[in-house]
PDB file of C-alpha atoms and ligand atoms in Angstrom:
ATOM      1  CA  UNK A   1       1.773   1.973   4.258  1.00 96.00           C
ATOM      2  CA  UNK A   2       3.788   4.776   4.527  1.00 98.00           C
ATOM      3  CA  UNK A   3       4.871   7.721   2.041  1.00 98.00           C
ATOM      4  CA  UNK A   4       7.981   9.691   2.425  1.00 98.00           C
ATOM      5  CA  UNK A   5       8.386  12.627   0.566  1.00 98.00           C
ATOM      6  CA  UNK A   6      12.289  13.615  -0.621  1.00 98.00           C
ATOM      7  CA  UNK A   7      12.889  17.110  -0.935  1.00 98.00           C
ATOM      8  CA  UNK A   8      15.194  16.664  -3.711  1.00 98.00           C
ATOM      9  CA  UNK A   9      12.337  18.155  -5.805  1.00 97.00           C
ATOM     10  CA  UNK A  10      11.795  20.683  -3.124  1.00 98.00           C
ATOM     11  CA  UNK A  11      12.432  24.557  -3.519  1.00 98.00           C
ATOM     12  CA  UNK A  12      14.904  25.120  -1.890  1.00 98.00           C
ATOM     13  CA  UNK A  13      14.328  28.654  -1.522  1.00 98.00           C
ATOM     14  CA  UNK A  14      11.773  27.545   1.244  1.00 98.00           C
ATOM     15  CA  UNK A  15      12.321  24.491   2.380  1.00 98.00           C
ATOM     16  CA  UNK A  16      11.155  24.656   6.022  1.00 98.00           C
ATOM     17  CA  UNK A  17       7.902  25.682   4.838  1.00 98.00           C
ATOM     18  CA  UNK A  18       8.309  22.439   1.784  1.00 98.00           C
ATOM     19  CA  UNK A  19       8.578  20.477   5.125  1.00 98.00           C
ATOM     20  CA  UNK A  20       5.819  21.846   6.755  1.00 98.00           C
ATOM     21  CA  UNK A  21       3.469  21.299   3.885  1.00 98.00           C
ATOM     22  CA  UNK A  22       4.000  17.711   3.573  1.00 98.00           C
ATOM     23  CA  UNK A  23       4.510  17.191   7.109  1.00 98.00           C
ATOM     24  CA  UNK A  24       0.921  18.871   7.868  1.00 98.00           C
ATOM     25  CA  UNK A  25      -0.275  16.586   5.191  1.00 98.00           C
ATOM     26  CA  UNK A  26       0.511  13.622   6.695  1.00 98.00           C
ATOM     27  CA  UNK A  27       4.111  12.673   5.543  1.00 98.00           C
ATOM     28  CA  UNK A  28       5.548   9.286   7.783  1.00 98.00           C
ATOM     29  CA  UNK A  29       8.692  11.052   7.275  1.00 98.00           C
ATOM     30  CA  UNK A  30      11.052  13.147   5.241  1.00 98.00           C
ATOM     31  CA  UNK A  31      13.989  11.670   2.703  1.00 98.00           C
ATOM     32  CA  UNK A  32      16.979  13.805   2.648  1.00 98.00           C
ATOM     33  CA  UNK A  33      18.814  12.470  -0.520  1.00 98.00           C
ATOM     34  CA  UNK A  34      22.963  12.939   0.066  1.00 98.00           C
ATOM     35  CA  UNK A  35      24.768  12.580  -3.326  1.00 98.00           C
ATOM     36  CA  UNK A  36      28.390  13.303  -3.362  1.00 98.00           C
ATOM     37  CA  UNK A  37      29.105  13.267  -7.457  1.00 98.00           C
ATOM     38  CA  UNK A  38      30.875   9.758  -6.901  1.00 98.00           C
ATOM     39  CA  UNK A  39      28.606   6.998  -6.224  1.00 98.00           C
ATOM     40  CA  UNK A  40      26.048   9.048  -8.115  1.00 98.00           C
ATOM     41  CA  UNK A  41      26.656  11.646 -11.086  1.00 98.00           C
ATOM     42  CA  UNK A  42      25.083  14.164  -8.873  1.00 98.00           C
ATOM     43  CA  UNK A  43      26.167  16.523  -6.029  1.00 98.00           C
ATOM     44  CA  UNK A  44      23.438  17.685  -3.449  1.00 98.00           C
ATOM     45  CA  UNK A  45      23.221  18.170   0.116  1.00 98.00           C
ATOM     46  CA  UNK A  46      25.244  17.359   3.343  1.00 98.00           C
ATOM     47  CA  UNK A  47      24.498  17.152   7.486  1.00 98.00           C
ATOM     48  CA  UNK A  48      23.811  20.881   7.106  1.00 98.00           C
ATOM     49  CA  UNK A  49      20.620  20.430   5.394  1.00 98.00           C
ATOM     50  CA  UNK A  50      19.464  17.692   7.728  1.00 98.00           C
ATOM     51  CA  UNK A  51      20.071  19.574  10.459  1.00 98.00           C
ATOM     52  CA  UNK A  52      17.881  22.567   8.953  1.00 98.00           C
ATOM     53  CA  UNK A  53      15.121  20.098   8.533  1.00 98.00           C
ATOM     54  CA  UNK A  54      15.354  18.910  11.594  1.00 98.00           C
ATOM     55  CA  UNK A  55      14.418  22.388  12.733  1.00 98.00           C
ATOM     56  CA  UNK A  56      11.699  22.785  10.342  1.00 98.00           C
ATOM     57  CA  UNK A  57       9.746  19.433  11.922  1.00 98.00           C
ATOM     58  CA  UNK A  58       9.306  16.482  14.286  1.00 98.00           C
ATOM     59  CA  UNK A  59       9.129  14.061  11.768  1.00 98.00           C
ATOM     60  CA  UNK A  60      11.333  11.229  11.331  1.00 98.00           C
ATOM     61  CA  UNK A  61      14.283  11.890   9.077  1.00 99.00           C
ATOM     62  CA  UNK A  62      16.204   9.758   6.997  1.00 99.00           C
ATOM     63  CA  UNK A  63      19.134  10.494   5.184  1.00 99.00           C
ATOM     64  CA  UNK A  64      19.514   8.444   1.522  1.00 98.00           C
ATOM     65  CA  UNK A  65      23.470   8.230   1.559  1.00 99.00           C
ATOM     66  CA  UNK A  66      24.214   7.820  -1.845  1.00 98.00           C
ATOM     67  CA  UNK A  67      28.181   8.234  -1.270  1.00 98.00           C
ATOM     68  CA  UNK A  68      31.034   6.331  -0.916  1.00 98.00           C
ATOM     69  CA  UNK A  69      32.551   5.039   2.199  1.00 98.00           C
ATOM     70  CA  UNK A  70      29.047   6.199   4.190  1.00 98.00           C
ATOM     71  CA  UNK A  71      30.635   4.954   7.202  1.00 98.00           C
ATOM     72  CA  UNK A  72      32.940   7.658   7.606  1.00 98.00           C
ATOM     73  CA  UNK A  73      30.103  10.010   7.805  1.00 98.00           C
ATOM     74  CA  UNK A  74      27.058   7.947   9.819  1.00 98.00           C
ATOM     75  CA  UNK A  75      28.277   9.698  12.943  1.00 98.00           C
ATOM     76  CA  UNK A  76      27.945  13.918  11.331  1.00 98.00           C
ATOM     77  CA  UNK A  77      24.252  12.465   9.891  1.00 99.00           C
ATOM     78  CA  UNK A  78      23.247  11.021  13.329  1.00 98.00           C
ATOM     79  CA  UNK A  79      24.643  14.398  14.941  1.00 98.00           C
ATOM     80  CA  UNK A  80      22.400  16.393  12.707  1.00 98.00           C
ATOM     81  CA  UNK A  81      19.386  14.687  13.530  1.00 98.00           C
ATOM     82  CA  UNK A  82      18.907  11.545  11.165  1.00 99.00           C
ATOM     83  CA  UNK A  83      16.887   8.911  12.629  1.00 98.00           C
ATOM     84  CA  UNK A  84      17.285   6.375   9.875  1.00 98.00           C
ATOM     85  CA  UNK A  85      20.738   5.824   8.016  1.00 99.00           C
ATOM     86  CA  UNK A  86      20.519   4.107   4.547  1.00 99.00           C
ATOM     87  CA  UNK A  87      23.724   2.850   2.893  1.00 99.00           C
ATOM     88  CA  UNK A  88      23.712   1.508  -0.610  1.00 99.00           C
ATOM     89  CA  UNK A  89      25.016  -2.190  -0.706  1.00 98.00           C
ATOM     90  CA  UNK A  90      27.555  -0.571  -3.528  1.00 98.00           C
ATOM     91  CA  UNK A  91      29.419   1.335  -1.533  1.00 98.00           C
ATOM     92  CA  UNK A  92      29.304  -0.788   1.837  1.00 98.00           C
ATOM     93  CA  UNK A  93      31.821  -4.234   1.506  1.00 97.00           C
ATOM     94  CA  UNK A  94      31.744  -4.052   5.020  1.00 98.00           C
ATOM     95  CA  UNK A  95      27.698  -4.292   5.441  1.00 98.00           C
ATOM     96  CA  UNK A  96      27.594  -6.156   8.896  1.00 98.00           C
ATOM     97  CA  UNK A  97      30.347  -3.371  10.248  1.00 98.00           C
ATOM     98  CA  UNK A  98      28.386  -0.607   9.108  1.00 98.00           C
ATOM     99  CA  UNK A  99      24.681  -1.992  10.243  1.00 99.00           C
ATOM    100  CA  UNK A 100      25.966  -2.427  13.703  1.00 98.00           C
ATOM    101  CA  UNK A 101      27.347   1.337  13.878  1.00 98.00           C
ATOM    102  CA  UNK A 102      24.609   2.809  12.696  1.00 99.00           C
ATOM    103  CA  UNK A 103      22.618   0.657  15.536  1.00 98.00           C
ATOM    104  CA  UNK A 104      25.634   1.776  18.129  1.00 98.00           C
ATOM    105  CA  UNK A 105      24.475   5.638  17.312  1.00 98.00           C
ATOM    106  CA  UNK A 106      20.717   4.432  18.224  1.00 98.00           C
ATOM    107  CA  UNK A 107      19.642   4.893  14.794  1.00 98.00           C
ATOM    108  CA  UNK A 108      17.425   2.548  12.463  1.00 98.00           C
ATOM    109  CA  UNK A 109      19.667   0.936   9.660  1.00 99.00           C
ATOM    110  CA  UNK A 110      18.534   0.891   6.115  1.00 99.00           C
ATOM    111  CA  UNK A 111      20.194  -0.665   3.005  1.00 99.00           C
ATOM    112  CA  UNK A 112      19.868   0.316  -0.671  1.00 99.00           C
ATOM    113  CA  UNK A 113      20.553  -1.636  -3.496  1.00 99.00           C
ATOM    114  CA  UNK A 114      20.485   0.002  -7.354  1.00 98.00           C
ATOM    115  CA  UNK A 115      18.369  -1.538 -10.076  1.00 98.00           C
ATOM    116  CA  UNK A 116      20.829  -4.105 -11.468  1.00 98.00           C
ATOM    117  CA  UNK A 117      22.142  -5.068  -8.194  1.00 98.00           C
ATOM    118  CA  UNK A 118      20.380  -8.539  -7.172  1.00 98.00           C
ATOM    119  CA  UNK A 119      18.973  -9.354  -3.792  1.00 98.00           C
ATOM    120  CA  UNK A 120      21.661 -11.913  -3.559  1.00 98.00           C
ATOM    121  CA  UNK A 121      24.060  -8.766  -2.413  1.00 98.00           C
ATOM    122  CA  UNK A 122      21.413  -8.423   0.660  1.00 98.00           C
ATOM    123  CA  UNK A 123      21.065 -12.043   1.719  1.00 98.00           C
ATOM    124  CA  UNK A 124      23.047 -12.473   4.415  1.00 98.00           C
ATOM    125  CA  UNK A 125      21.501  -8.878   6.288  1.00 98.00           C
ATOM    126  CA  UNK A 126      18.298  -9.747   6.009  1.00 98.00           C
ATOM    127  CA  UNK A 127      17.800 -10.350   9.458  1.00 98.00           C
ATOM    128  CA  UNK A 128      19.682  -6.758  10.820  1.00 98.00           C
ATOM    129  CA  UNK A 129      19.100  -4.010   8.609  1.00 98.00           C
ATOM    130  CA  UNK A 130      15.360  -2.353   9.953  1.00 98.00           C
ATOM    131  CA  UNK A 131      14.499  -1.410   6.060  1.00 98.00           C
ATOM    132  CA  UNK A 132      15.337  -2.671   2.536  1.00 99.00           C
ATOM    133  CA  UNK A 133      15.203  -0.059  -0.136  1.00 99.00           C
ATOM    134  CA  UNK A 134      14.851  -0.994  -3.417  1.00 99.00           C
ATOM    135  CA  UNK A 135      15.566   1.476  -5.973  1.00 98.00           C
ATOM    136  CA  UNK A 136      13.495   1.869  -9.274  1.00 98.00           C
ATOM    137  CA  UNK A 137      15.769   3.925 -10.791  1.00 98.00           C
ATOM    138  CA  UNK A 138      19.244   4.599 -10.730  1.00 98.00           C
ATOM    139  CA  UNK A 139      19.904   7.158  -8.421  1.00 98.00           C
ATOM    140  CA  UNK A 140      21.442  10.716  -8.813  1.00 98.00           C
ATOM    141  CA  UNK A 141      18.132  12.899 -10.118  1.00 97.00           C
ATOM    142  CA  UNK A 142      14.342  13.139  -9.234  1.00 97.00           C
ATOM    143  CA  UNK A 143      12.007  12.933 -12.330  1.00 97.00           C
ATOM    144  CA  UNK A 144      13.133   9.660 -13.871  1.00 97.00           C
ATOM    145  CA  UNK A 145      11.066   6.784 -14.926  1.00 98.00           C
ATOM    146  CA  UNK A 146      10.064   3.424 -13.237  1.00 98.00           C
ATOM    147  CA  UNK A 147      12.195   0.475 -14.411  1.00 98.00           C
ATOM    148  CA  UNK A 148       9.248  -1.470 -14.046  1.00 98.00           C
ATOM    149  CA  UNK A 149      11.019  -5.067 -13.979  1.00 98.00           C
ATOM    150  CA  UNK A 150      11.612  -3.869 -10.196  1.00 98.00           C
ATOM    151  CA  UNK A 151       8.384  -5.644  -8.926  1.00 98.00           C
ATOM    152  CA  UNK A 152       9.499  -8.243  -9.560  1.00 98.00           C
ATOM    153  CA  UNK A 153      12.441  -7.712  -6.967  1.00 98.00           C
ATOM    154  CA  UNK A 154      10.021  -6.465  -4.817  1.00 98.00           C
ATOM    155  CA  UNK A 155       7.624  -9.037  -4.658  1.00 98.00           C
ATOM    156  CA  UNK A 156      11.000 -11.368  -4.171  1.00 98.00           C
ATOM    157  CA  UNK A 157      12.292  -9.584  -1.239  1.00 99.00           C
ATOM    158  CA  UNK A 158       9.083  -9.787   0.540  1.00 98.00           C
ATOM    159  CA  UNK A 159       8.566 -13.567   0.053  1.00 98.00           C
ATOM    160  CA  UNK A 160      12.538 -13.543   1.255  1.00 98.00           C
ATOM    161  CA  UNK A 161      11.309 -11.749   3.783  1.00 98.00           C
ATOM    162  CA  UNK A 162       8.389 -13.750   4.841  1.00 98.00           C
ATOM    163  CA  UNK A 163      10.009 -16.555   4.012  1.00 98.00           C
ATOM    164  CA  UNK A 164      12.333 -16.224   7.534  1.00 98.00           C
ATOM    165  CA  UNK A 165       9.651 -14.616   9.160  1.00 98.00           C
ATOM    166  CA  UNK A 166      10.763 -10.952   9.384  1.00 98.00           C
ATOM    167  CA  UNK A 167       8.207  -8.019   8.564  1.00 97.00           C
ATOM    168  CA  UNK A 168      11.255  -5.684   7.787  1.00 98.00           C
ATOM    169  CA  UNK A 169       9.502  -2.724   5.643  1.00 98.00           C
ATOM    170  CA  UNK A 170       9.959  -2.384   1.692  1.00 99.00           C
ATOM    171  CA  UNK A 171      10.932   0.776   0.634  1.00 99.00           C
ATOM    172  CA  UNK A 172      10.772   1.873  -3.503  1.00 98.00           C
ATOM    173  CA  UNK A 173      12.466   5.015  -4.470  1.00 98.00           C
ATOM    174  CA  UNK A 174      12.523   6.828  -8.128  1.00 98.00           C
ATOM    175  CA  UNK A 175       9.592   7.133 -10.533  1.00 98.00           C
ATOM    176  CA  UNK A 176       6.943   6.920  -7.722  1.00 98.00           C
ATOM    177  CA  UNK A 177       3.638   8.522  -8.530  1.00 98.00           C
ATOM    178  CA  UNK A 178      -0.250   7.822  -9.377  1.00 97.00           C
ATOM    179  CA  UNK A 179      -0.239   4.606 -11.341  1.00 97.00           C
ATOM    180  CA  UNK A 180       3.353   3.335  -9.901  1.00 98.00           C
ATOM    181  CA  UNK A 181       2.239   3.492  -6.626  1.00 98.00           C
ATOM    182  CA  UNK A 182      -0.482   1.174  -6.425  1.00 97.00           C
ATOM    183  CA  UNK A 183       1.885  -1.212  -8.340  1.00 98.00           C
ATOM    184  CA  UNK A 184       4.380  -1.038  -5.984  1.00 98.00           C
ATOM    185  CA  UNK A 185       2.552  -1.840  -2.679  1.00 97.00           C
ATOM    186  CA  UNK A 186       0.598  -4.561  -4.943  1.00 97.00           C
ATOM    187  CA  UNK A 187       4.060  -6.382  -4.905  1.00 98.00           C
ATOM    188  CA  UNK A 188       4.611  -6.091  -1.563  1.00 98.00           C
ATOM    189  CA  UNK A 189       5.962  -2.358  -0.388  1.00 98.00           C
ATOM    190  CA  UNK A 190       5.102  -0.746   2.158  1.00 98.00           C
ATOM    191  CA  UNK A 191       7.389   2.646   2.122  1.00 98.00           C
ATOM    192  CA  UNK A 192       7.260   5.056  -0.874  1.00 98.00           C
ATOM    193  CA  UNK A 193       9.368   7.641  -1.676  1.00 98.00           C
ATOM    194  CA  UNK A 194       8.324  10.235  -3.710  1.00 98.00           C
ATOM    195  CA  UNK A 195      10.123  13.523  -4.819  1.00 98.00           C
ATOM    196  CA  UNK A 196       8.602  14.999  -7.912  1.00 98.00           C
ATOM    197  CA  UNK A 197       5.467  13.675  -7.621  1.00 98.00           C
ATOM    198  CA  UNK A 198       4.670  15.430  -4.660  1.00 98.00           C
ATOM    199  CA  UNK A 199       6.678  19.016  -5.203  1.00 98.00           C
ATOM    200  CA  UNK A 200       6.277  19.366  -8.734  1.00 98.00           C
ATOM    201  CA  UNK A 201       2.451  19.215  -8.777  1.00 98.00           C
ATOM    202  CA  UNK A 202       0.863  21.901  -9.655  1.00 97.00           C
ATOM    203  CA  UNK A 203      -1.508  21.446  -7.052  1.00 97.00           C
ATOM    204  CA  UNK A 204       0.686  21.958  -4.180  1.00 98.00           C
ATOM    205  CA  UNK A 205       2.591  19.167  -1.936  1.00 98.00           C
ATOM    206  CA  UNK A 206      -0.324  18.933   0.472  1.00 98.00           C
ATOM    207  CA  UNK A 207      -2.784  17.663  -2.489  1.00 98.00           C
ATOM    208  CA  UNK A 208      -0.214  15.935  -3.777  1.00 98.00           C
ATOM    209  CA  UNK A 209       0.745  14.098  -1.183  1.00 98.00           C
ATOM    210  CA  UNK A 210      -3.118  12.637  -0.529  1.00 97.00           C
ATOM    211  CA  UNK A 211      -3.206  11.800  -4.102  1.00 97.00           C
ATOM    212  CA  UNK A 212      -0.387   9.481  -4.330  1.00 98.00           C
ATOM    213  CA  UNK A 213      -1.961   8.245  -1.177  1.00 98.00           C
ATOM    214  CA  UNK A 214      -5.393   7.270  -2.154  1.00 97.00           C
ATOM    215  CA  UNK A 215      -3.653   5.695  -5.563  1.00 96.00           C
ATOM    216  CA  UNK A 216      -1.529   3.783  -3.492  1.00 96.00           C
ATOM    217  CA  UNK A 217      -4.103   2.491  -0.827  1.00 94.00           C
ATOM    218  CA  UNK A 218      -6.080   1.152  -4.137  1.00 85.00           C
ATOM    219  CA  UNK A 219      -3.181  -0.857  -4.736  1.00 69.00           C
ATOM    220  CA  UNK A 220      -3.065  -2.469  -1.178  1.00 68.00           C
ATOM    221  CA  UNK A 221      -6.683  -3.138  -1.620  1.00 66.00           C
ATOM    222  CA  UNK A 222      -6.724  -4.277  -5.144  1.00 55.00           C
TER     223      UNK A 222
HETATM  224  C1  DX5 B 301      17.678   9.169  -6.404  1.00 83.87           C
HETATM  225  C2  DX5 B 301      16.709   9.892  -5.551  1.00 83.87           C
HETATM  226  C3  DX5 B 301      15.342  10.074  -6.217  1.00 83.87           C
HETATM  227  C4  DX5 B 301      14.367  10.843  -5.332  1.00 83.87           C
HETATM  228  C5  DX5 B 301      12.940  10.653  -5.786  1.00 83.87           C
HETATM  229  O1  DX5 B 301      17.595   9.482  -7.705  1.00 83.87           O
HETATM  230  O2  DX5 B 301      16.552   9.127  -4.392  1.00 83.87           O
HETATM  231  O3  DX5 B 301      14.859   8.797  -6.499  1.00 83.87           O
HETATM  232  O4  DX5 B 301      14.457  10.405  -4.028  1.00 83.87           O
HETATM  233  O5  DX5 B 301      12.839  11.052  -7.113  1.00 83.87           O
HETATM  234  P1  DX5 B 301      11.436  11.046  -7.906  1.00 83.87           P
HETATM  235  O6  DX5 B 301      10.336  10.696  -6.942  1.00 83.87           O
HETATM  236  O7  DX5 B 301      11.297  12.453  -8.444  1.00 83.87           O
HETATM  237  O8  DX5 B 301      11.585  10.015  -8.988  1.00 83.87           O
END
């Protein structure tokens, strides 16, 4: 089980040492969400800011492209130090295309799809993208809450899953926190994502983070 912490919720006034934190507190890896006020009613951050967290750890990086035509850009992301590129299904008719050059940059390929987007959309990539990530809220801002009907999906997409014999990782993103957690991995994630959860605590990222991990280990054992 892994927990990836998106520094959308960061301060960005220090966000190497926002990195550090979570990183020093055990962090899989670090979500970089890209919005570009199309796909998403929301305008954030670009290569430049994966690049500067790229200086700020070792950690695995991976940039949330929620933007249209991400395959024009796969190539700037992969230059500035993303090691796993995820595409919403949305915005990629071209899925098989844009799986394979993400793969041809030596990258891991992830795909999104939004709430009301059904797994049907991911079908036929089951087999080639190296993470499915199944939003539980529709993207463009940290803070919102669970759609909770999403475990459902989830608990689909892993019997998909284990249905062809692939142990592709399950990644939920939006709403994660104490009691969602454990829900989630219950239905069969293994990836969270967790922005305001973890940097709007008053208790710091570090505790944070350990919190949402002990509630989300009592999920994988309950
Ligand atoms: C899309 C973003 C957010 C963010 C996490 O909206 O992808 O989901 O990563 O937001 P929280 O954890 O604050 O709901």
């Amino acid at each position: 089980m892994e927990i990836v912490p998106s520094i959308l919720s960061a301060d960005f006034t220090r966000l190497g040492e926002q990195v550090r934190q979570v990183a020093d507190a055990g962090a899989n890896r670090i979500q970089v969400d890209v919005m570009d006020g199309r796909f998403v009613p929301n305008i954030t951050v670009g290569p430049l800011v994966v690049a500067a967290v790229r200086r700020a750890t070792s950690l695995p990086i991976e940039a949330h492209l929620m933007i249209i035509e991400p395959e024009r850009y796969l190539q700037d992301f992969a230059t500035a130090g993303a090691d796993l590129l995820i595409v919403h299904q949305e915005a990629s008719p071209h899925l098989h295309r844009t799986i394979a050059q993400i793969k041809r940059l030596g990258k891991h390929a992830g795909v999104a799809i939004n709430p009301a987007t059904p797994l049907a959309m991911i079908q036929e990539v089951l087999d080639l993208a190296d993470l499915f990530l199944i939003m539980t809220v529709d993207p463009g801002f940290g803070g919102q809450g669970f759609i909770a009907s999403m475990l459902s999906k989830v608990e689909r997409l892993r019997a998909m899953l284990d249905g062809r014999g692939l142990r592709t990782d399950i990644e939920v993103d939006g709403g994660i926190h104490g009691e969602t957690a454990p829900q989630a991995i219950h239905a069969g994630a293994n990836v969270l994502v967790a922005g305001s959860a973890i940097y709007d605590d008053p208790a710091g990222p570090a505790a944070a983070l350990a919190k949402l991990r002990a509630a989300a280990l009592s999920g994988a054992a309950g």
